[in-house]
CSV table of C-alpha atoms and ligand atoms in Angstrom, one decimal:
chain,number,residue,atom,x,y,z
A,436,MET,CA,0.0,0.0,0.0
A,437,VAL,CA,2.9,2.4,0.6
A,438,SER,CA,5.6,0.6,-1.5
A,439,ALA,CA,6.4,3.5,-3.6
A,440,VAL,CA,6.8,5.9,-0.7
A,441,ALA,CA,8.7,3.0,1.1
A,442,SER,CA,11.0,2.6,-1.9
A,443,TYR,CA,11.6,6.5,-2.1
A,444,VAL,CA,12.3,6.7,1.8
A,445,ALA,CA,14.7,3.7,1.5
A,446,GLU,CA,16.5,5.4,-1.5
A,447,ARG,CA,16.7,8.7,0.4
A,448,THR,CA,18.3,7.2,3.6
A,449,GLY,CA,20.4,4.7,1.8
A,450,CYS,CA,18.7,1.9,3.8
A,451,GLN,CA,17.5,-1.6,2.8
A,452,LEU,CA,14.3,-1.3,5.0
A,453,SER,CA,13.7,-4.4,7.4
A,454,LYS,CA,10.4,-5.8,8.0
A,455,GLN,CA,10.3,-3.8,11.4
A,456,GLN,CA,11.3,-0.6,9.6
A,457,GLU,CA,8.7,-0.9,6.9
A,458,GLY,CA,6.0,-1.5,9.7
A,459,ARG,CA,7.1,1.8,11.4
A,460,LEU,CA,7.3,3.7,8.0
A,461,ARG,CA,3.7,2.3,7.3
A,462,VAL,CA,2.3,3.8,10.5
A,463,ALA,CA,4.0,7.0,10.0
A,464,VAL,CA,2.7,7.4,6.4
A,465,ARG,CA,-0.9,6.5,7.4
A,466,GLU,CA,-0.7,9.2,9.9
A,467,ARG,CA,0.1,11.9,7.5
A,468,LEU,CA,-1.4,10.6,4.1
A,469,GLY,CA,-4.9,12.2,4.9
A,470,ALA,CA,-7.2,12.0,1.7
A,471,ARG,CA,-4.3,11.8,-0.8
A,472,SER,CA,-3.5,8.9,-3.0
A,473,GLU,CA,0.0,7.3,-2.5
A,474,PHE,CA,1.2,8.7,-5.6
A,475,GLU,CA,0.0,12.3,-4.8
A,476,TYR,CA,1.7,12.0,-1.6
A,477,LEU,CA,4.9,10.8,-3.1
A,478,ALA,CA,4.8,13.8,-5.2
A,479,PHE,CA,4.4,16.0,-2.3
A,480,LEU,CA,7.4,14.3,-0.5
A,481,LYS,CA,9.6,15.0,-3.5
A,482,SER,CA,8.6,18.7,-3.6
A,483,ALA,CA,10.3,21.4,-1.5
A,484,ALA,CA,6.9,21.6,0.5
A,485,GLY,CA,7.4,18.1,1.6
A,486,ALA,CA,10.8,18.2,3.0
A,487,VAL,CA,9.9,18.4,6.7
A,488,GLN,CA,7.5,15.3,6.3
A,489,LEU,CA,10.2,13.5,4.4
A,490,ALA,CA,12.7,14.0,7.3
A,491,GLU,CA,10.0,12.8,9.6
A,492,LEU,CA,9.5,9.6,7.6
A,493,MET,CA,13.3,9.1,7.4
A,494,ALA,CA,13.6,9.4,11.2
A,495,ALA,CA,10.9,7.1,11.8
A,496,VAL,CA,12.8,4.2,10.1
A,497,ALA,CA,16.1,5.1,11.7
A,498,VAL,CA,17.4,2.8,14.6
A,499,HIS,CA,18.9,5.0,17.4
A,500,LYS,CA,20.5,2.2,19.6
A,501,THR,CA,23.7,3.5,21.1
A,502,SER,CA,25.5,3.7,24.3
A,503,LEU,CA,28.4,5.5,26.0
A,504,PHE,CA,31.7,3.7,25.5
A,505,ARG,CA,30.1,1.2,23.0
A,506,ASP,CA,32.4,-1.4,21.7
A,507,GLU,CA,35.0,-0.9,24.6
A,508,ALA,CA,37.6,-3.2,22.7
A,509,GLN,CA,37.6,-1.1,19.6
A,510,LEU,CA,37.6,2.2,21.5
A,511,GLU,CA,40.8,0.9,23.5
A,512,GLN,CA,42.5,0.4,20.2
A,513,LEU,CA,41.3,3.9,19.0
A,514,SER,CA,42.9,5.4,22.2
A,515,SER,CA,46.2,3.4,22.2
A,516,GLN,CA,46.9,2.8,18.5
A,517,LEU,CA,45.2,5.8,16.6
A,518,LEU,CA,44.9,9.0,18.8
A,519,PRO,CA,48.5,9.0,19.8
A,520,GLY,CA,49.7,9.0,16.2
A,521,LEU,CA,47.2,11.6,15.2
A,522,LEU,CA,48.1,13.9,18.1
A,523,ALA,CA,51.8,13.5,17.2
A,524,GLN,CA,50.9,15.2,14.1
A,525,ARG,CA,48.5,18.1,15.3
A,526,PRO,CA,47.6,18.7,18.9
A,527,THR,CA,44.2,19.9,17.7
A,528,LEU,CA,42.0,17.4,16.0
A,529,HIS,CA,38.7,17.7,14.1
A,530,VAL,CA,36.4,14.7,14.5
A,531,TRP,CA,33.2,13.7,12.9
A,532,SER,CA,30.7,11.3,14.4
A,533,ALA,CA,28.6,10.5,11.4
A,534,GLY,CA,25.2,9.0,12.4
A,535,CYS,CA,25.8,10.1,16.1
A,536,ALA,CA,22.3,9.4,17.3
A,537,THR,CA,21.6,10.7,20.7
A,538,GLY,CA,25.1,11.9,21.3
A,539,GLU,CA,26.7,9.0,23.4
A,540,GLU,CA,29.4,8.7,20.9
A,541,VAL,CA,30.1,12.2,20.7
A,542,ALA,CA,30.6,12.2,24.6
A,543,THR,CA,32.7,9.1,24.3
A,544,LEU,CA,35.0,10.6,21.7
A,545,LEU,CA,35.4,13.9,23.7
A,546,VAL,CA,36.4,12.0,26.7
A,547,LEU,CA,38.9,9.8,24.9
A,548,LEU,CA,40.4,12.8,23.1
A,549,ALA,CA,40.7,14.8,26.2
A,550,GLU,CA,42.3,11.8,28.0
A,551,ALA,CA,44.8,11.5,25.0
A,552,GLY,CA,45.8,15.0,25.4
A,553,ALA,CA,44.1,16.7,22.6
A,554,SER,CA,44.1,20.5,22.8
A,555,ALA,CA,41.2,22.6,23.9
A,556,ASP,CA,40.6,23.7,20.3
A,557,THR,CA,39.7,20.1,19.3
A,558,THR,CA,36.3,19.7,18.0
A,559,VAL,CA,33.7,16.9,17.4
A,560,LEU,CA,30.9,17.3,15.0
A,561,GLY,CA,27.9,15.0,15.4
A,562,THR,CA,25.5,14.5,12.6
A,563,ASP,CA,22.5,12.6,12.3
A,564,ILE,CA,19.3,12.3,9.9
A,565,SER,CA,17.0,12.6,12.9
A,566,ASP,CA,16.1,15.9,14.4
A,567,ALA,CA,14.5,14.3,17.4
A,568,ALA,CA,17.8,12.3,18.1
A,569,LEU,CA,19.9,15.5,17.6
A,570,GLN,CA,17.7,17.4,20.0
A,571,LYS,CA,18.6,14.9,22.7
A,572,ALA,CA,22.3,14.9,21.6
A,573,GLN,CA,22.9,18.3,22.1
A,574,ALA,CA,22.4,18.2,25.8
A,575,LEU,CA,25.2,15.7,26.2
A,576,THR,CA,23.4,14.7,29.4
A,577,PHE,CA,22.7,11.0,30.2
A,578,ALA,CA,20.5,9.1,32.6
A,579,ALA,CA,22.2,7.3,35.5
A,580,GLN,CA,21.4,3.7,33.7
A,581,ALA,CA,23.5,5.1,30.6
A,582,MET,CA,26.5,5.6,32.7
A,583,ARG,CA,27.1,1.9,33.3
A,584,ASN,CA,30.0,1.6,31.0
A,585,VAL,CA,31.7,4.8,32.2
A,586,SER,CA,34.5,4.1,34.6
A,587,GLU,CA,34.4,5.7,38.1
A,588,SER,CA,37.4,7.8,37.3
A,589,PHE,CA,35.9,9.2,34.0
A,590,ARG,CA,32.6,9.9,35.7
A,591,GLU,CA,34.3,12.0,38.3
A,592,LYS,CA,36.7,13.8,36.0
A,593,TYR,CA,34.4,14.4,32.9
A,594,PHE,CA,30.7,14.4,34.2
A,595,ARG,CA,28.7,16.5,36.7
A,596,LYS,CA,25.8,15.0,38.4
A,597,GLU,CA,22.5,16.8,38.3
A,598,GLY,CA,19.8,15.0,40.1
A,599,GLU,CA,19.4,11.7,38.2
A,600,GLN,CA,21.3,12.7,35.2
A,601,PHE,CA,25.1,13.1,34.4
A,602,ARG,CA,26.1,16.2,32.2
A,603,LEU,CA,29.4,16.3,30.3
A,604,VAL,CA,31.5,19.0,31.7
A,605,PRO,CA,31.2,22.5,30.0
A,606,ALA,CA,34.9,22.5,28.7
A,607,LEU,CA,34.2,19.2,26.7
A,608,LYS,CA,30.7,20.1,25.9
A,609,SER,CA,31.8,23.3,24.2
A,610,ARG,CA,34.0,21.3,21.9
A,611,ALA,CA,30.9,19.5,20.4
A,612,SER,CA,28.6,20.8,17.6
A,613,PHE,CA,25.7,19.2,16.0
A,614,LEU,CA,24.1,19.2,12.6
A,615,ARG,CA,21.2,17.5,10.8
A,616,HIS,CA,22.6,15.8,7.7
A,617,ASN,CA,21.8,12.9,5.6
A,618,LEU,CA,24.7,10.7,4.5
A,619,MET,CA,23.0,10.4,1.1
A,620,ASP,CA,23.3,14.1,0.4
A,621,ARG,CA,26.3,16.0,-0.8
A,622,PRO,CA,28.1,18.2,0.0
A,623,TYR,CA,29.3,16.6,3.4
A,624,PRO,CA,30.0,18.8,6.2
A,625,LEU,CA,33.3,20.2,7.1
A,626,PRO,CA,34.6,20.9,10.6
A,627,PRO,CA,33.6,24.2,12.2
A,628,GLU,CA,37.4,24.8,12.2
A,629,GLY,CA,40.1,23.4,10.1
A,630,ALA,CA,40.0,22.2,6.5
A,631,PHE,CA,39.0,18.5,6.8
A,632,PHE,CA,38.5,15.8,9.5
A,633,ASP,CA,41.3,14.1,11.2
A,634,LEU,CA,39.1,11.2,12.4
A,635,ILE,CA,35.7,10.1,11.2
A,636,VAL,CA,33.7,7.7,13.3
A,637,CYS,CA,30.6,6.1,11.5
A,638,ARG,CA,29.7,3.1,13.4
A,639,ASN,CA,26.6,1.1,13.4
A,640,VAL,CA,25.1,3.2,10.8
A,641,LEU,CA,26.0,1.6,7.4
A,642,ILE,CA,24.9,-1.8,8.5
A,643,TYR,CA,21.4,-0.9,7.2
A,644,PHE,CA,22.7,0.5,4.0
A,645,THR,CA,22.4,-1.2,0.6
A,646,ALA,CA,25.8,-2.1,-0.9
A,647,THR,CA,25.7,0.8,-3.4
A,648,ALA,CA,24.8,3.5,-0.8
A,649,PHE,CA,27.5,1.9,1.6
A,650,GLU,CA,30.2,2.5,-0.9
A,651,GLN,CA,29.0,6.0,-2.0
A,652,VAL,CA,29.2,6.9,1.8
A,653,ILE,CA,32.5,5.5,2.3
A,654,ASP,CA,33.8,7.4,-0.8
A,655,GLY,CA,32.2,10.6,0.6
A,656,LEU,CA,33.5,10.1,4.0
A,657,SER,CA,37.2,9.4,2.7
A,658,GLU,CA,37.2,12.6,0.7
A,659,ARG,CA,36.4,14.6,3.9
A,660,LEU,CA,39.5,13.1,5.7
A,661,LEU,CA,42.9,14.7,5.8
A,662,PRO,CA,45.6,12.4,4.3
A,663,GLY,CA,46.7,10.1,7.2
A,664,GLY,CA,43.4,10.8,8.8
A,665,ALA,CA,41.4,7.8,9.8
A,666,LEU,CA,37.9,6.3,9.2
A,667,VAL,CA,36.4,4.1,12.0
A,668,LEU,CA,33.6,1.8,11.1
A,669,SER,CA,32.0,-0.6,13.7
A,670,SER,CA,33.5,-4.0,13.8
A,671,ALA,CA,30.1,-5.4,12.4
A,672,GLU,CA,30.7,-3.5,9.1
A,673,PRO,CA,34.2,-3.9,7.7
A,674,LEU,CA,35.1,-2.7,4.2
A,675,LEU,CA,34.7,-5.8,2.0
A,676,GLN,CA,35.9,-4.0,-1.2
A,677,PRO,CA,39.1,-2.0,-1.1
A,678,ARG,CA,38.2,1.7,-1.8
A,679,PRO,CA,40.7,3.8,-3.7
A,680,LEU,CA,41.3,6.5,-1.2
A,681,LEU,CA,41.6,4.2,1.8
A,682,LYS,CA,44.2,1.8,3.2
A,683,ALA,CA,43.2,-0.7,5.9
A,684,VAL,CA,45.3,-0.9,8.9
A,685,ASN,CA,45.0,-3.8,11.2
A,686,VAL,CA,45.8,-3.0,14.8
A,687,GLU,CA,45.3,-5.8,17.2
A,688,GLN,CA,41.6,-6.5,17.5
A,689,ALA,CA,40.5,-3.7,15.1
A,690,PHE,CA,40.6,-2.3,11.6
A,691,PHE,CA,41.0,1.2,10.8
A,692,TYR,CA,41.0,2.7,7.4
A,693,VAL,CA,43.4,5.4,6.8
A,694,ARG,CA,43.3,8.1,4.1
A,695,ARG,CA,46.0,7.6,1.4
A,696,GLY,CA,48.6,10.2,0.6
A,697,GLU,CA,47.5,13.3,-1.3
A,698,PRO,CA,45.4,16.0,0.5
A,699,PRO,CA,41.8,15.3,-0.3
A,700,PHE,CA,41.4,17.2,-3.6
A,701,SER,CA,41.0,15.7,-7.1
A,702,SER,CA,42.6,16.3,-10.4
A,703,ALA,CA,45.8,17.9,-11.6
A,704,ALA,CA,46.7,20.4,-8.9
A,705,PRO,CA,50.1,21.5,-8.3
A,706,LYS,CA,52.3,19.0,-6.1
A,707,VAL,CA,52.9,20.1,-2.5
A,708,PRO,CA,54.5,17.8,0.1
A,709,THR,CA,52.0,15.9,2.0
A,710,PRO,CA,52.1,14.6,5.6
A,711,ARG,CA,52.5,10.9,6.0
A,712,PRO,CA,49.7,8.7,7.5
A,713,LEU,CA,49.3,9.3,11.0
A,714,ALA,CA,48.1,6.1,12.8
A,715,ARG,CA,50.8,5.0,15.1
A,716,ALA,CA,51.0,1.6,13.6
A,717,ILE,CA,52.1,3.2,10.5
A,718,THR,CA,53.7,6.5,11.6
A,719,ALA,CA,57.0,7.1,10.3
A,720,GLU,CA,59.2,10.2,10.3
A,721,LEU,CA,57.5,13.1,9.0
A,722,PRO,CA,58.7,14.8,5.9
A,723,VAL,CA,60.5,18.1,6.7
A,724,PHE,CA,59.3,21.0,4.8
A,725,ASN,CA,57.9,24.6,5.7
A,726,ALA,CA,54.3,24.5,5.3
A,727,GLU,CA,53.8,28.2,5.4
A,728,ALA,CA,56.2,28.8,2.8
A,729,GLU,CA,54.7,26.3,0.5
A,730,ALA,CA,51.2,27.8,1.1
A,731,VAL,CA,52.5,31.3,0.1
A,732,LYS,CA,54.2,30.0,-2.9
A,733,LEU,CA,51.1,28.2,-4.0
A,734,PHE,CA,48.9,31.2,-3.1
A,735,GLU,CA,51.1,33.2,-5.5
A,736,LEU,CA,50.6,30.6,-8.1
A,737,VAL,CA,46.8,30.6,-7.6
A,738,LEU,CA,46.9,34.6,-8.0
A,739,GLU,CA,48.7,34.1,-11.4
A,740,TRP,CA,46.0,31.5,-12.5
A,741,ALA,CA,43.2,34.0,-11.4
A,742,ALA,CA,44.9,36.6,-13.5
A,743,ALA,CA,44.9,34.2,-16.4
A,744,ASP,CA,41.2,33.4,-16.0
A,745,ALA,CA,41.8,29.9,-14.8
A,746,PRO,CA,38.8,27.7,-14.1
A,747,ASP,CA,37.3,28.0,-10.8
A,748,ALA,CA,37.6,24.4,-9.8
A,749,GLN,CA,41.5,24.7,-10.3
A,750,THR,CA,41.5,28.0,-8.2
A,751,GLU,CA,39.3,26.5,-5.4
A,752,GLU,CA,41.6,23.4,-5.3
A,753,GLY,CA,44.8,25.7,-5.0
A,754,LEU,CA,43.3,27.8,-2.4
A,755,ARG,CA,42.2,24.6,-0.2
A,756,LYS,CA,45.6,23.2,-0.6
A,757,ALA,CA,47.2,26.4,0.5
A,758,LEU,CA,44.9,26.7,3.4
A,759,TYR,CA,45.5,23.2,4.4
A,760,LEU,CA,49.1,23.9,4.7
A,761,ALA,CA,48.6,27.4,6.4
A,762,PRO,CA,45.0,27.8,7.8
A,763,ASP,CA,45.7,31.5,8.6
A,764,LEU,CA,46.5,32.7,5.3
A,765,ALA,CA,43.8,35.0,5.4
A,766,ALA,CA,44.2,36.3,1.8
A,767,ALA,CA,43.7,32.8,0.5
A,768,ARG,CA,40.6,32.4,2.8
A,769,TYR,CA,39.1,35.6,1.7
A,770,MET,CA,39.5,34.5,-2.0
A,771,LEU,CA,37.9,31.1,-1.2
A,772,GLY,CA,35.1,33.0,0.4
A,773,LEU,CA,34.5,35.1,-2.6
A,774,LEU,CA,34.6,32.1,-4.8
A,775,LEU,CA,32.0,30.2,-2.8
A,776,GLU,CA,29.8,33.3,-2.6
A,777,GLN,CA,29.9,33.7,-6.3
A,778,ARG,CA,28.9,30.0,-6.6
A,779,GLY,CA,25.9,30.6,-4.2
A,780,GLN,CA,27.3,28.6,-1.4
A,781,ARG,CA,26.5,31.2,1.2
A,782,VAL,CA,27.1,29.4,4.4
A,783,GLU,CA,30.3,28.2,3.5
A,784,ALA,CA,31.4,31.5,2.1
A,785,ALA,CA,30.4,33.1,5.3
A,786,HIS,CA,32.6,30.5,7.2
A,787,GLU,CA,35.6,31.3,5.2
A,788,TYR,CA,35.2,35.2,5.7
A,789,ALA,CA,34.5,34.7,9.5
A,790,ARG,CA,37.7,32.6,9.8
A,791,ALA,CA,39.6,35.2,7.8
A,792,VAL,CA,38.4,37.8,10.2
A,793,ALA,CA,39.4,35.6,13.2
A,794,SER,CA,42.9,35.3,12.0
A,795,LEU,CA,43.3,38.9,10.9
A,796,THR,CA,42.0,40.2,14.3
A,797,SER,CA,44.1,37.9,16.3
A,798,SER,CA,47.8,38.0,15.6
A,799,LYS,CA,47.7,34.9,13.7
A,800,ALA,CA,47.2,35.9,10.0
A,801,LEU,CA,49.8,34.9,7.7
A,802,GLN,CA,51.1,38.0,5.7
A,803,THR,CA,51.7,37.7,2.1
A,804,ALA,CA,51.9,40.1,-1.0
A,805,PHE,CA,48.2,40.8,-1.8
A,806,PHE,CA,46.5,43.8,-3.1
A,807,LEU,CA,44.6,44.3,0.1
A,808,ASN,CA,46.5,45.1,3.2
A,809,PRO,CA,45.5,43.6,6.4
A,810,GLU,CA,43.3,46.3,7.4
A,811,ARG,CA,41.4,46.5,4.0
A,812,LEU,CA,41.2,42.7,3.9
A,813,THR,CA,39.5,42.6,7.3
A,814,LYS,CA,37.1,45.2,6.1
A,815,ALA,CA,36.4,43.1,2.9
A,816,CYS,CA,35.8,40.0,4.8
A,817,GLN,CA,33.4,41.9,7.2
A,818,LEU,CA,31.6,43.3,4.2
A,819,GLY,CA,31.2,39.8,2.7
A,820,LEU,CA,29.6,38.7,6.1
A,821,VAL,CA,27.0,41.6,5.9
A,822,ARG,CA,26.3,40.7,2.2
A,823,LEU,CA,25.6,37.4,3.3
A,824,GLY,CA,23.4,38.5,6.1
A,825,PHE,CA,25.6,37.1,8.9
A,826,THR,CA,26.5,40.2,10.7
A,827,SER,CA,24.7,43.6,10.9
B,285,SAM,C1,22.3,2.6,15.5
B,285,SAM,S1,22.6,4.3,15.5
B,285,SAM,C2,24.4,4.4,15.8
B,285,SAM,C3,24.7,5.4,16.7
B,285,SAM,C4,26.3,5.5,17.1
B,285,SAM,N1,27.1,5.6,15.9
B,285,SAM,C5,26.7,4.1,17.7
B,285,SAM,O1,27.4,3.4,17.1
B,285,SAM,O2,26.5,4.0,18.9
B,285,SAM,C6,22.5,4.7,13.7
B,285,SAM,C7,22.1,6.3,13.7
B,285,SAM,O3,22.6,6.5,12.3
B,285,SAM,C8,21.4,7.5,11.7
B,285,SAM,N2,21.3,7.4,10.4
B,285,SAM,C9,20.7,6.3,9.6
B,285,SAM,N3,20.6,6.6,8.4
B,285,SAM,C10,21.3,7.8,8.1
B,285,SAM,C11,21.5,8.6,7.1
B,285,SAM,N4,21.3,8.3,5.9
B,285,SAM,N5,22.2,9.8,7.3
B,285,SAM,C12,22.6,10.2,8.6
B,285,SAM,N6,22.4,9.4,9.6
B,285,SAM,C13,21.7,8.2,9.5
B,285,SAM,C14,20.3,6.9,12.5
B,285,SAM,O4,19.3,8.1,12.6
B,285,SAM,C15,20.8,6.7,13.8
B,285,SAM,O5,20.8,7.7,14.8
């Protein structure tokens, strides 16, 4: 009776619906169908006006089962094998919990990162398809029953008891952000700070996905990793087919997937030295090069391309590479903001302008030959934010 709607919802979530999920979906559709035929309702779901109801139906089929410190054996490997290698490269890590459900995984990662010595600027982004799950996640507060896997020492150090609830301490909570995102939709998110992710954890999400959707998501996630960054899936969903961007690393009882070589950009961009893979199991000496000097050289090259009317994709790639090497190269960030704004990517553009302003108003901005001096560059970025409606 609701088979066309069920197929559409399954396609949009990437899931192969189980009998139970189909049952839940049937109930959710019946509650919303009214006098419409299934096909009228399907057309509505596909229209912009139906976006909210589509999201509700997708959430109705989602399975949110999760827990704090889920799969301790794997987390132990993550802490002992993966984090030290990542932190040896950069003290600040940007982590994404994709399919974070009600936030337990985000809290767990924040605790493990703090224990491993990650800096206070470290961030963890939690995304999920379900608004209801995210609403709960944002509180990062858990019932006493949910704390059973949390050791006494972690409870004391990282949680505050409030009545029957345990709240993650503000210092860790402030490192978390949440976003509704469907893993079947592009573009994938970027960290609130930093170019790409050091670590993406996507556990117990893809087991419900079709094989095709699984591969699409894995490739999408890999593209959001820094070279040497790692993807962690649950032990129940190993990669059966090798993926071009990933190298499987076997550490004792777990598999991690490490992003290969080049920074995450496609096509023929100029070569810059890239950091080696980070997982401790495969960490070797890092190549010695001056990242800022490389970034400035690359930026100068981008300016030449811009003067020669190079395609936007090439310019963007060059700018992103330069910013990967030197995140505080404010002129490059401003140019990237302009490019994204022209392309209609308003939120991303505003993000770049805001970061350029932050670099420029702190003492961090990297100086380089550019037609706008720092003062004018700051003004130009602020005007960009005003144009985009982000500040008054
Ligand atoms: C079983 S929970 C896993 C939670 C956590 N990662 C863990 O391992 O404990 C799966 C989560 O994936 C989310 N999910 C399912 N399909 C999704 C999609 N297409 N995009 C984003 N999230 C999705 C669900 O809403 C659910 O919260």
